[in-house]
mmCIF file of C-alpha atoms in Angstrom:
data_model
loop_
_atom_site.group_PDB
_atom_site.id
_atom_site.type_symbol
_atom_site.label_atom_id
_atom_site.label_comp_id
_atom_site.label_asym_id
_atom_site.label_seq_id
_atom_site.Cartn_x
_atom_site.Cartn_y
_atom_site.Cartn_z
ATOM 1 C CA MET A 298 51.307 -72.678 60.177
ATOM 2 C CA LYS A 299 53.627 -73.601 57.309
ATOM 3 C CA ASN A 300 57.377 -73.093 57.623
ATOM 4 C CA LEU A 301 60.520 -73.731 55.586
ATOM 5 C CA CYS A 302 62.329 -76.081 57.961
ATOM 6 C CA ASP A 303 61.069 -79.270 56.312
ATOM 7 C CA VAL A 304 61.181 -78.036 52.714
ATOM 8 C CA GLU A 305 63.245 -80.322 50.479
ATOM 9 C CA LEU A 306 62.775 -78.481 47.155
ATOM 10 C CA PHE A 307 62.793 -74.732 46.592
ATOM 11 C CA LEU A 308 61.147 -73.629 43.338
ATOM 12 C CA PHE A 309 62.200 -70.192 42.193
ATOM 13 C CA ASP A 310 60.631 -67.787 39.788
ATOM 14 C CA LEU A 311 63.273 -65.919 37.797
ATOM 15 C CA ASP A 312 62.739 -62.275 36.803
ATOM 16 C CA GLY A 313 61.930 -60.189 39.852
ATOM 17 C CA THR A 314 62.937 -63.011 42.193
ATOM 18 C CA VAL A 315 66.573 -63.962 41.559
ATOM 19 C CA TYR A 316 67.421 -61.373 38.906
ATOM 20 C CA ILE A 317 66.005 -58.321 37.176
ATOM 21 C CA GLY A 318 66.999 -58.167 33.546
ATOM 22 C CA ASP A 319 70.683 -59.108 33.500
ATOM 23 C CA ASN A 320 71.354 -58.110 37.094
ATOM 24 C CA GLU A 321 71.363 -60.426 40.090
ATOM 25 C CA ILE A 322 69.117 -59.314 42.931
ATOM 26 C CA ASP A 323 71.514 -58.675 45.809
ATOM 27 C CA GLY A 324 72.435 -61.867 47.621
ATOM 28 C CA ALA A 325 70.139 -64.169 45.633
ATOM 29 C CA PHE A 326 72.810 -66.388 44.062
ATOM 30 C CA ALA A 327 74.669 -66.857 47.338
ATOM 31 C CA ALA A 328 71.393 -67.791 49.032
ATOM 32 C CA VAL A 329 70.639 -70.428 46.393
ATOM 33 C CA ASN A 330 74.096 -71.929 46.843
ATOM 34 C CA GLU A 331 73.674 -71.886 50.625
ATOM 35 C CA LEU A 332 70.396 -73.785 50.331
ATOM 36 C CA ARG A 333 72.197 -76.374 48.226
ATOM 37 C CA SER A 334 74.913 -76.674 50.889
ATOM 38 C CA MET A 335 72.123 -77.330 53.418
ATOM 39 C CA GLY A 336 71.049 -80.342 51.350
ATOM 40 C CA ARG A 337 68.027 -78.697 49.726
ATOM 41 C CA LYS A 338 67.179 -79.125 46.061
ATOM 42 C CA VAL A 339 66.534 -76.080 43.883
ATOM 43 C CA CYS A 340 64.692 -75.608 40.609
ATOM 44 C CA PHE A 341 63.969 -72.505 38.565
ATOM 45 C CA PHE A 342 60.452 -72.619 37.122
ATOM 46 C CA THR A 343 59.292 -70.066 34.571
ATOM 47 C CA ASN A 344 56.060 -69.604 32.659
ATOM 48 C CA ASN A 345 57.936 -68.140 29.687
ATOM 49 C CA SER A 346 57.683 -70.667 26.843
ATOM 50 C CA SER A 347 59.445 -68.529 24.248
ATOM 51 C CA ARG A 348 62.801 -70.026 25.302
ATOM 52 C CA LYS A 349 64.060 -73.572 25.772
ATOM 53 C CA HIS A 350 65.068 -74.662 29.248
ATOM 54 C CA THR A 351 68.665 -74.818 28.024
ATOM 55 C CA ASP A 352 68.481 -71.098 27.204
ATOM 56 C CA TYR A 353 67.807 -70.396 30.889
ATOM 57 C CA VAL A 354 70.613 -72.743 31.947
ATOM 58 C CA GLU A 355 72.992 -70.795 29.730
ATOM 59 C CA ARG A 356 71.731 -67.439 30.995
ATOM 60 C CA LEU A 357 71.981 -68.304 34.690
ATOM 61 C CA ASN A 358 75.473 -69.691 34.237
ATOM 62 C CA ARG A 359 76.478 -66.558 32.317
ATOM 63 C CA LEU A 360 75.121 -64.361 35.110
ATOM 64 C CA GLY A 361 77.205 -66.252 37.652
ATOM 65 C CA LEU A 362 74.866 -68.881 39.110
ATOM 66 C CA PRO A 363 75.905 -72.418 38.121
ATOM 67 C CA VAL A 364 72.858 -74.556 37.287
ATOM 68 C CA THR A 365 72.294 -77.885 35.550
ATOM 69 C CA PRO A 366 69.543 -78.698 33.029
ATOM 70 C CA ASP A 367 67.543 -80.633 35.625
ATOM 71 C CA GLU A 368 67.400 -77.483 37.785
ATOM 72 C CA VAL A 369 65.388 -75.520 35.207
ATOM 73 C CA TYR A 370 61.784 -76.205 34.206
ATOM 74 C CA THR A 371 59.524 -74.252 31.869
ATOM 75 C CA SER A 372 55.839 -74.254 31.020
ATOM 76 C CA GLY A 373 56.875 -75.511 27.582
ATOM 77 C CA GLN A 374 58.395 -78.613 29.166
ATOM 78 C CA VAL A 375 55.308 -79.136 31.313
ATOM 79 C CA THR A 376 53.220 -79.054 28.141
ATOM 80 C CA CYS A 377 55.485 -81.510 26.330
ATOM 81 C CA GLU A 378 55.451 -83.986 29.205
ATOM 82 C CA TYR A 379 51.677 -83.737 29.559
ATOM 83 C CA LEU A 380 51.233 -84.451 25.850
ATOM 84 C CA LEU A 381 53.577 -87.440 25.960
ATOM 85 C CA GLU A 382 51.614 -88.905 28.878
ATOM 86 C CA HIS A 383 48.075 -88.161 27.747
ATOM 87 C CA HIS A 384 48.296 -87.811 23.943
ATOM 88 C CA PRO A 385 51.235 -89.990 22.839
ATOM 89 C CA GLY A 386 51.963 -89.863 19.122
ATOM 90 C CA GLU A 387 49.325 -87.233 18.365
ATOM 91 C CA LYS A 388 50.300 -84.417 16.022
ATOM 92 C CA VAL A 389 50.360 -80.827 17.259
ATOM 93 C CA PHE A 390 49.727 -77.527 15.534
ATOM 94 C CA LEU A 391 51.975 -75.308 17.639
ATOM 95 C CA LEU A 392 51.622 -71.562 17.842
ATOM 96 C CA GLY A 393 55.159 -70.943 19.043
ATOM 97 C CA ASN A 394 58.526 -69.601 17.981
ATOM 98 C CA ASP A 395 61.491 -71.671 16.808
ATOM 99 C CA ARG A 396 62.841 -72.213 20.343
ATOM 100 C CA LEU A 397 59.558 -73.709 21.537
ATOM 101 C CA ARG A 398 59.304 -75.795 18.381
ATOM 102 C CA GLU A 399 62.789 -77.158 19.106
ATOM 103 C CA GLU A 400 61.717 -78.030 22.660
ATOM 104 C CA PHE A 401 58.755 -80.002 21.311
ATOM 105 C CA SER A 402 60.966 -81.728 18.742
ATOM 106 C CA ASP A 403 63.521 -82.641 21.428
ATOM 107 C CA TYR A 404 60.717 -84.351 23.347
ATOM 108 C CA GLY A 405 59.753 -86.276 20.201
ATOM 109 C CA ILE A 406 56.362 -84.610 19.775
ATOM 110 C CA PRO A 407 55.298 -84.564 16.106
ATOM 111 C CA LEU A 408 54.351 -81.148 14.751
ATOM 112 C CA SER A 409 51.915 -80.714 11.874
ATOM 113 C CA GLU A 410 50.816 -77.674 9.927
ATOM 114 C CA GLU A 411 48.128 -79.393 7.850
ATOM 115 C CA ASP A 412 46.695 -82.371 9.760
ATOM 116 C CA PRO A 413 47.066 -81.883 13.527
ATOM 117 C CA ASP A 414 45.232 -83.717 16.297
ATOM 118 C CA ILE A 415 45.844 -81.034 18.940
ATOM 119 C CA ALA A 416 46.256 -77.240 19.029
ATOM 120 C CA VAL A 417 48.815 -75.761 21.451
ATOM 121 C CA ILE A 418 49.411 -72.060 22.002
ATOM 122 C CA GLY A 419 52.679 -70.776 23.467
ATOM 123 C CA PHE A 420 54.447 -67.435 23.726
ATOM 124 C CA ASP A 421 54.993 -66.938 20.012
ATOM 125 C CA THR A 422 57.443 -64.072 19.549
ATOM 126 C CA SER A 423 57.390 -64.793 15.787
ATOM 127 C CA LEU A 424 53.600 -64.568 15.498
ATOM 128 C CA THR A 425 51.976 -63.751 12.176
ATOM 129 C CA TYR A 426 48.318 -63.061 11.502
ATOM 130 C CA ASP A 427 48.175 -66.066 9.205
ATOM 131 C CA LYS A 428 49.407 -68.421 11.944
ATOM 132 C CA LEU A 429 46.917 -67.029 14.449
ATOM 133 C CA TYR A 430 44.052 -67.360 11.965
ATOM 134 C CA ARG A 431 44.980 -70.959 11.151
ATOM 135 C CA PHE A 432 45.173 -71.717 14.868
ATOM 136 C CA CYS A 433 41.657 -70.307 15.337
ATOM 137 C CA GLY A 434 40.479 -72.587 12.536
ATOM 138 C CA TYR A 435 41.750 -75.712 14.295
ATOM 139 C CA VAL A 436 40.257 -74.602 17.616
ATOM 140 C CA ASP A 437 36.948 -73.852 15.898
ATOM 141 C CA ARG A 438 37.024 -77.322 14.377
ATOM 142 C CA GLY A 439 37.011 -78.749 17.913
ATOM 143 C CA LEU A 440 40.590 -79.986 18.345
ATOM 144 C CA PRO A 441 41.816 -80.339 21.951
ATOM 145 C CA TYR A 442 43.254 -76.942 22.817
ATOM 146 C CA PHE A 443 46.042 -76.345 25.355
ATOM 147 C CA ALA A 444 48.001 -73.267 26.467
ATOM 148 C CA THR A 445 51.502 -73.337 27.915
ATOM 149 C CA HIS A 446 50.708 -70.605 30.474
ATOM 150 C CA PRO A 447 48.163 -67.841 31.207
ATOM 151 C CA ASP A 448 50.258 -64.636 31.473
ATOM 152 C CA ASN A 449 48.579 -61.711 29.721
ATOM 153 C CA PHE A 450 51.829 -59.860 29.147
ATOM 154 C CA CYS A 451 55.581 -60.260 29.443
ATOM 155 C CA PRO A 452 57.519 -57.352 31.005
ATOM 156 C CA ALA A 453 59.707 -55.591 28.451
ATOM 157 C CA PRO A 454 61.524 -52.250 28.179
ATOM 158 C CA GLY A 455 59.209 -49.424 27.213
ATOM 159 C CA CYS A 456 56.006 -51.410 26.831
ATOM 160 C CA PRO A 457 54.871 -54.884 27.956
ATOM 161 C CA MET A 458 54.712 -57.578 25.252
ATOM 162 C CA PRO A 459 51.395 -59.383 24.602
ATOM 163 C CA ASP A 460 51.767 -62.903 26.013
ATOM 164 C CA VAL A 461 49.759 -66.128 25.819
ATOM 165 C CA GLY A 462 46.836 -64.837 27.882
ATOM 166 C CA ALA A 463 46.297 -61.993 25.428
ATOM 167 C CA LEU A 464 46.319 -64.445 22.521
ATOM 168 C CA THR A 465 43.943 -66.939 24.149
ATOM 169 C CA GLU A 466 41.548 -64.048 24.758
ATOM 170 C CA ALA A 467 41.751 -63.172 21.053
ATOM 171 C CA VAL A 468 40.963 -66.802 20.211
ATOM 172 C CA ARG A 469 38.041 -66.811 22.676
ATOM 173 C CA LEU A 470 36.566 -63.664 21.199
ATOM 174 C CA THR A 471 36.989 -65.086 17.692
ATOM 175 C CA VAL A 472 35.705 -68.671 18.021
ATOM 176 C CA GLY A 473 34.210 -68.797 21.511
ATOM 177 C CA ARG A 474 36.621 -71.250 23.161
ATOM 178 C CA ALA A 475 39.033 -70.961 26.064
ATOM 179 C CA PRO A 476 41.878 -73.494 26.418
ATOM 180 C CA ASP A 477 40.851 -76.932 27.672
ATOM 181 C CA LEU A 478 43.877 -76.878 29.962
ATOM 182 C CA VAL A 479 46.505 -74.293 30.920
ATOM 183 C CA MET A 480 49.845 -75.743 31.982
ATOM 184 C CA GLY A 481 51.834 -73.007 33.732
ATOM 185 C CA LYS A 482 51.530 -71.149 37.008
ATOM 186 C CA PRO A 483 49.111 -70.828 38.815
ATOM 187 C CA TYR A 484 47.437 -74.035 37.614
ATOM 188 C CA PRO A 485 47.948 -77.405 39.346
ATOM 189 C CA ALA A 486 48.984 -79.367 36.226
ATOM 190 C CA ALA A 487 52.536 -78.025 36.539
ATOM 191 C CA GLY A 488 52.647 -78.648 40.289
ATOM 192 C CA GLU A 489 51.703 -82.279 39.815
ATOM 193 C CA ARG A 490 54.479 -82.726 37.258
ATOM 194 C CA ILE A 491 57.059 -81.038 39.513
ATOM 195 C CA ALA A 492 56.173 -83.227 42.505
ATOM 196 C CA ALA A 493 56.442 -86.328 40.300
ATOM 197 C CA ARG A 494 59.632 -85.121 38.589
ATOM 198 C CA PHE A 495 61.484 -84.748 41.903
ATOM 199 C CA GLY A 496 59.649 -87.451 43.868
ATOM 200 C CA ILE A 497 58.800 -85.007 46.667
ATOM 201 C CA VAL A 498 55.397 -84.582 48.321
ATOM 202 C CA PRO A 499 53.806 -81.131 47.844
ATOM 203 C CA GLU A 500 54.051 -80.054 51.495
ATOM 204 C CA ARG A 501 57.853 -80.354 51.280
ATOM 205 C CA ILE A 502 58.077 -78.041 48.243
ATOM 206 C CA ALA A 503 58.256 -74.239 48.453
ATOM 207 C CA MET A 504 57.369 -71.855 45.626
ATOM 208 C CA VAL A 505 59.339 -68.614 45.856
ATOM 209 C CA GLY A 506 58.307 -65.664 43.704
ATOM 210 C CA ASP A 507 57.354 -62.015 43.403
ATOM 211 C CA ARG A 508 53.938 -62.256 41.715
ATOM 212 C CA LEU A 509 50.857 -62.968 43.813
ATOM 213 C CA TYR A 510 48.548 -64.116 41.008
ATOM 214 C CA THR A 511 51.038 -66.537 39.427
ATOM 215 C CA ASP A 512 53.793 -67.589 41.856
ATOM 216 C CA ILE A 513 51.910 -67.381 45.159
ATOM 217 C CA ALA A 514 48.590 -68.592 43.763
ATOM 218 C CA PHE A 515 50.484 -71.506 42.201
ATOM 219 C CA GLY A 516 52.057 -72.471 45.508
ATOM 220 C CA ASN A 517 48.700 -72.264 47.259
ATOM 221 C CA ASN A 518 46.861 -74.203 44.537
ATOM 222 C CA CYS A 519 49.421 -77.019 44.616
ATOM 223 C CA GLY A 520 49.717 -77.401 48.391
ATOM 224 C CA PHE A 521 53.276 -76.035 48.412
ATOM 225 C CA VAL A 522 54.663 -73.572 50.932
ATOM 226 C CA SER A 523 54.211 -70.209 49.200
ATOM 227 C CA VAL A 524 56.946 -67.623 49.756
ATOM 228 C CA LEU A 525 56.558 -64.050 48.539
ATOM 229 C CA VAL A 526 59.685 -61.929 48.081
ATOM 230 C CA LEU A 527 59.321 -58.162 47.803
ATOM 231 C CA THR A 528 61.977 -57.580 45.140
ATOM 232 C CA GLY A 529 59.790 -57.546 42.044
ATOM 233 C CA GLU A 530 56.186 -56.822 41.176
ATOM 234 C CA THR A 531 54.638 -56.946 44.672
ATOM 235 C CA ASP A 532 55.345 -54.546 47.525
ATOM 236 C CA ALA A 533 54.331 -54.970 51.168
ATOM 237 C CA GLU A 534 51.234 -52.783 50.853
ATOM 238 C CA THR A 535 49.941 -54.704 47.832
ATOM 239 C CA ALA A 536 50.562 -58.021 49.594
ATOM 240 C CA GLU A 537 48.652 -56.832 52.653
ATOM 241 C CA LYS A 538 45.607 -55.788 50.617
ATOM 242 C CA SER A 539 45.519 -58.799 48.304
ATOM 243 C CA GLU A 540 43.103 -61.697 48.741
ATOM 244 C CA ILE A 541 45.939 -63.992 47.625
ATOM 245 C CA LYS A 542 48.030 -64.587 50.724
ATOM 246 C CA ALA A 543 51.509 -66.096 50.897
ATOM 247 C CA ASP A 544 52.391 -68.453 53.725
ATOM 248 C CA ILE A 545 55.629 -66.529 54.249
ATOM 249 C CA VAL A 546 56.695 -63.024 53.185
ATOM 250 C CA LEU A 547 60.395 -62.169 53.037
ATOM 251 C CA PRO A 548 62.232 -59.062 51.867
ATOM 252 C CA ALA A 549 64.344 -61.040 49.384
ATOM 253 C CA VAL A 550 65.716 -64.458 48.402
ATOM 254 C CA ARG A 551 68.836 -63.694 50.465
ATOM 255 C CA ASP A 552 66.680 -64.167 53.589
ATOM 256 C CA LEU A 553 65.648 -67.744 52.716
ATOM 257 C CA PRO A 554 68.524 -69.750 54.280
ATOM 258 C CA ALA A 555 68.034 -68.169 57.694
ATOM 259 C CA ALA A 556 64.281 -68.779 57.508
ATOM 260 C CA ALA A 557 64.862 -72.407 56.490
ATOM 261 C CA ARG A 558 67.026 -73.034 59.583
ATOM 262 C CA LYS A 559 64.464 -71.862 62.155
#
């Protein structure tokens, strides 16, 4: 049975896990700081590729939790690092907003509107029909096709926002292709990069989150300790009925330090 005693790195989801909107979930920030004082590393890993990792650093600091850039990781960064390793120098047609384009540029990945070698789809909050149609054209031509993450929607006030999963389904229905590789949770590509980034073996990493089909499935798929907290999307009844099972279920992030000492 997996436990938290030997965990060296705690990966945290963000919304629904450590905060909701602009409000800290009670006791979450103090728990993160306590884990640090116990000698554990922490990292906040989000599928949302519509923002740069530095945007999350700024937000967490503004909300009252001091973090450094190496403590935040996004599916956009996973995608950039994968491309640098496996497709160095190749040009990318990127379906993404300006923040994601800046992330790619910061990594030195060349972007091309007219002559790309690869097609990448991210959470494009500036999407136009023309961009989506051009993207379909490159996918239909047979270019390697990657997605930053699989989420169908992003929670938003009033009505959820269509996310990458909704767009990849539109592409599939249009030209008959799914992405060759999806980078974010729950797929192992991100887990492999995280283990290499921190130099920690998977069994000493814990994934803490509120969504079964992304956070918990990701932990399970990567060989991490999966920790479900009941402060966001999943309640106890849903967790009990689900086929996706967490190794550990806790009421909230505030309960992590005590569990890690046992």
